[in-house]
Amino acid sequence: MMTLYIVKDAIMPDITRISSPLLEKLPMAVMMADVSGRIVFVYGNPRACALTGYNATDLAETRLGRLFPDRAVDATATLAMPTTQDGCTTLRRKNGLGMPVRLYRESISWDGGLYELVALLDRTEEEQTREDAEISALIVQATDRGILVLDPQCRITHTNRALTDLLGMEPAALHDAPFGTLLSGGESDIATLRQFRRNLARRTGFEQDIHTRGKQGKDLWLRCAVTPHYGADGQLADIIVILHDITHDQQLRELQRDVVEALTDQLSLREMLDFMCRRIELIAPDCMAVVMLGTGGVLRTGGHGALPMPVLQAFDGLEASTAGGACGTAIVTAQDVVVPDFTTETCWPALRDVAGQHGIVAEWAVPIILRNGDVAGSFSLYFRAPGQPGAWHRRIVGACVHLAMLAIEQQRSRDSIIRLSYTDRLTSLPNRMWLNRRMQELSTRPSTAPLSIMVIDLDRFRKIVQALGQGRADQLLLELATRLRNGMVGRDVLVRTEGDEFVVLTEENAPDVTLLAERIIHNLEEPFTVDGIPVSISGSIGISTHHGEGQDVEESLRQAYTALAQAKKAGRCCYRFFHPSMNRQADDHVILASALREAIADNRLTLVYQPQVNLHTGELHGVEALSRWDDPVLGMVSPGRFIPVAEETGQIRALGVWSLRVACEQMAEWIAHDIPVPTVSVNLSAIQFQDPDLVSQLATILHQTGVPPERLIVELTETAMIENFDQTVNTATAIRNLGIGLSMDDFGTGYSSLSNLASLPISEVKIDRSFMNGFGSTGNVRQVVTAIIRIGHTLGMPVIAEGVEEAAQCAQLRDIDCDVIQGYYFGRPMNTASLDAWIRERRAEAVPVA
């Protein structure tokens, strides 16, 4: 405040002589008025004109009452204006607008008269600052956001009411307290403070979430918007922190995170929805959450929290329609349904009564709509107080309906995957995985009725696939599955386990099972049509019955497979019931397979040789090597027993390689001792002939034994040719390129020999021994044998007849120009010593006609 001192005795006789430079430099307006309020002096003070808006002339004609209309002017008294203690008042400018000013005044006496010296200081900026401060204070106190101010040491210097109300604390308890006082007292406090300090060191504003405690120790999450304020010297002056309650946001995030984590943990749908409902009730304790699923048009409880069981039971099983309460209505209409007060609701009296009995007054049901548009269920909140759902409830449900949708879709995807994994893709029948699971289920349940297991296997289906192609074969299987399924009755279950194999589970009695088996055999006999091509198939069936009473279901299934093997051995196109004797045969099979493996490894098998004689010259044409097994425990095991076992167990490859090596070693010994054995023939199975290593194995054996390749003949059966003709041609060609002979064994017993024989590089043909039964001078058999011999000769190959035992057969074969015979007539299979003696004793002579 500026004080103007006027010394009356020292005042100059002419007021106008006051120094103009002094008045011009004053930061305030200076005026003099007489007792009537008329301004008598303003000259030399331009600030007075600027402040009032008048020029000097006009202002000299103006009274103070116009400038200060709120004050009274007395002609005999000094100027009396209402002002505050600090001299603040309002100046009315020429334009009529008010201006806040601070007034300085002093009464003076001049030339016998009384005057008032008035000085005015513009307070516009000061007033604006004051108003800004008042508005800021109002905002700080009125906002619902917590505000606090920290000093450079992060101690609290100011808080607003919103913050103290939120924390449930008195302002005095926070004043001068460290910022850490706000934290929850948990293990994360140190990390929070450390992060706060790091952020502050960046000298820019930042946001940070903190965990604190509210009233009654309630968990709160606050988001702090921090603004550091620096003084002119660049030093931190204070820190302004604005806090926003994000507890609901945090709770919702934690709920969503936990539910998503539960989804990834592969919890069941029921566990997932129960978990979600309980979590909702924790963050919104005024409601109870329930998820109802519309399964097959019926309401089923999907998940729930604290809702009383009688209320749940009242809804469970209701129709998913408008008759099913708010839940059913939400599902059928795909719209939210709000029931603010059950006491006024008239649509569902029974449900209303049950709810009322347990204190439930209101409900809000929201449909759960999947991404494909299906309504899978409803999400409901139940309340014990009437009214509409609040904003917090709507936020919760908005998030949880989406999570429920994800959980339901995940469960449906899981069910779909399981369904696909248990379903055969071609026929849509249950598959082997389903059968295995069913077997496990049956093994843990008491048996109420005998269960028969039928294993159906198509005969020679592999050849059908090769003839038709896989696509047409699949069409055949699809039509077959339809035909078999149509033949099922009652609770029979048809399963496709693999390829051309099916299993039937039936609880029919034994006579009905027999009828079912016969019906299946008969249905298979009826030709199928695939792309206009008629196809005839047959099948074999193995049947076992599971009676319970401690019997293993898996064992029953194995018994059915054992019976199937017996049906195939019986000639196929038939069925067999399991009998314990079949197990004994199977056990013998296992024992035989194990002993054979040891015999091959220990080189305990031997080869015998049966001579082949030229029918015209009587000379030795060659010998065929035949395997023999004399086991010390099992005794003499015939090839008819161990060769099929070797083929089934895969030992036939090892057996074939052993036979080739031993035969070549023996041929090398005959060559070394000048024993006239022109060739040795070794019979290879169809399995070995498909071995890609066969050609290299032959080359190695010939090289190691030193046997000329033309002294070895490999015998190929028609079965090997039919199984895979293209590969057979390639392998046969490679064998012939080594110089090894190739013989077609058992010729005439297959289906495609005559059409494919010319394509193979065969060096000789052998007529199967079965043609010698009924072979005579006339008849169909003789005509067939004659045709085979002519085909062989046409192709430039000698023909060998097997199984010749009588002189008459020799004569008849010579008559039709057969080249070579092999059989008991000339000699049984012999060991090397006996063969050597046979060769020495035999003279080269024509075979007599008997």
Coordinates of N, CA and C in Angstrom, one line a residue, residues 76 164 217 248 350 370 378 403 445 551 672 695 710 734 741 750 844:
T76 N -20.8 18.8 3.5 CA -20.1 19.4 4.6 C -19.2 18.5 5.3
T164 N -9.9 -38.0 1.6 CA -10.1 -38.5 3.0 C -11.3 -39.3 3.1
G217 N -10.9 -51.4 6.2 CA -9.9 -52.2 5.6 C -10.2 -52.8 4.2
H248 N -13.2 -51.1 -9.1 CA -14.1 -52.0 -9.9 C -13.4 -52.4 -11.2
A350 N -45.6 -69.7 -10.0 CA -44.9 -70.8 -9.2 C -43.5 -70.4 -8.9
L370 N -23.9 -67.0 -28.8 CA -22.6 -67.4 -29.4 C -22.3 -66.6 -30.6
S378 N -28.6 -68.4 -20.5 CA -28.9 -67.0 -20.0 C -28.0 -66.9 -18.8
L403 N -17.4 -64.0 -21.3 CA -16.6 -65.1 -20.9 C -17.4 -66.4 -20.9
R445 N -18.5 -101.7 -14.7 CA -19.9 -101.7 -14.4 C -20.4 -103.1 -14.2
Q551 N -15.5 -111.8 -15.5 CA -14.9 -112.0 -16.8 C -14.4 -110.6 -17.4
A672 N 32.1 -127.7 -56.1 CA 33.5 -128.0 -55.7 C 33.8 -129.5 -55.8
V695 N 16.7 -108.1 -53.8 CA 17.6 -108.2 -54.9 C 19.1 -108.0 -54.4
E710 N 23.2 -118.5 -62.8 CA 22.3 -119.3 -63.5 C 22.1 -120.7 -62.8
A734 N 14.7 -107.3 -62.0 CA 16.0 -107.1 -61.4 C 16.6 -108.4 -61.1
G741 N 17.6 -117.6 -62.4 CA 16.4 -118.0 -63.0 C 15.2 -117.7 -62.1
G750 N -4.3 -119.3 -59.4 CA -4.6 -117.9 -59.1 C -5.7 -117.4 -60.1
A844 N 21.7 -142.1 -66.6 CA 20.9 -141.3 -67.5 C 20.1 -142.2 -68.4

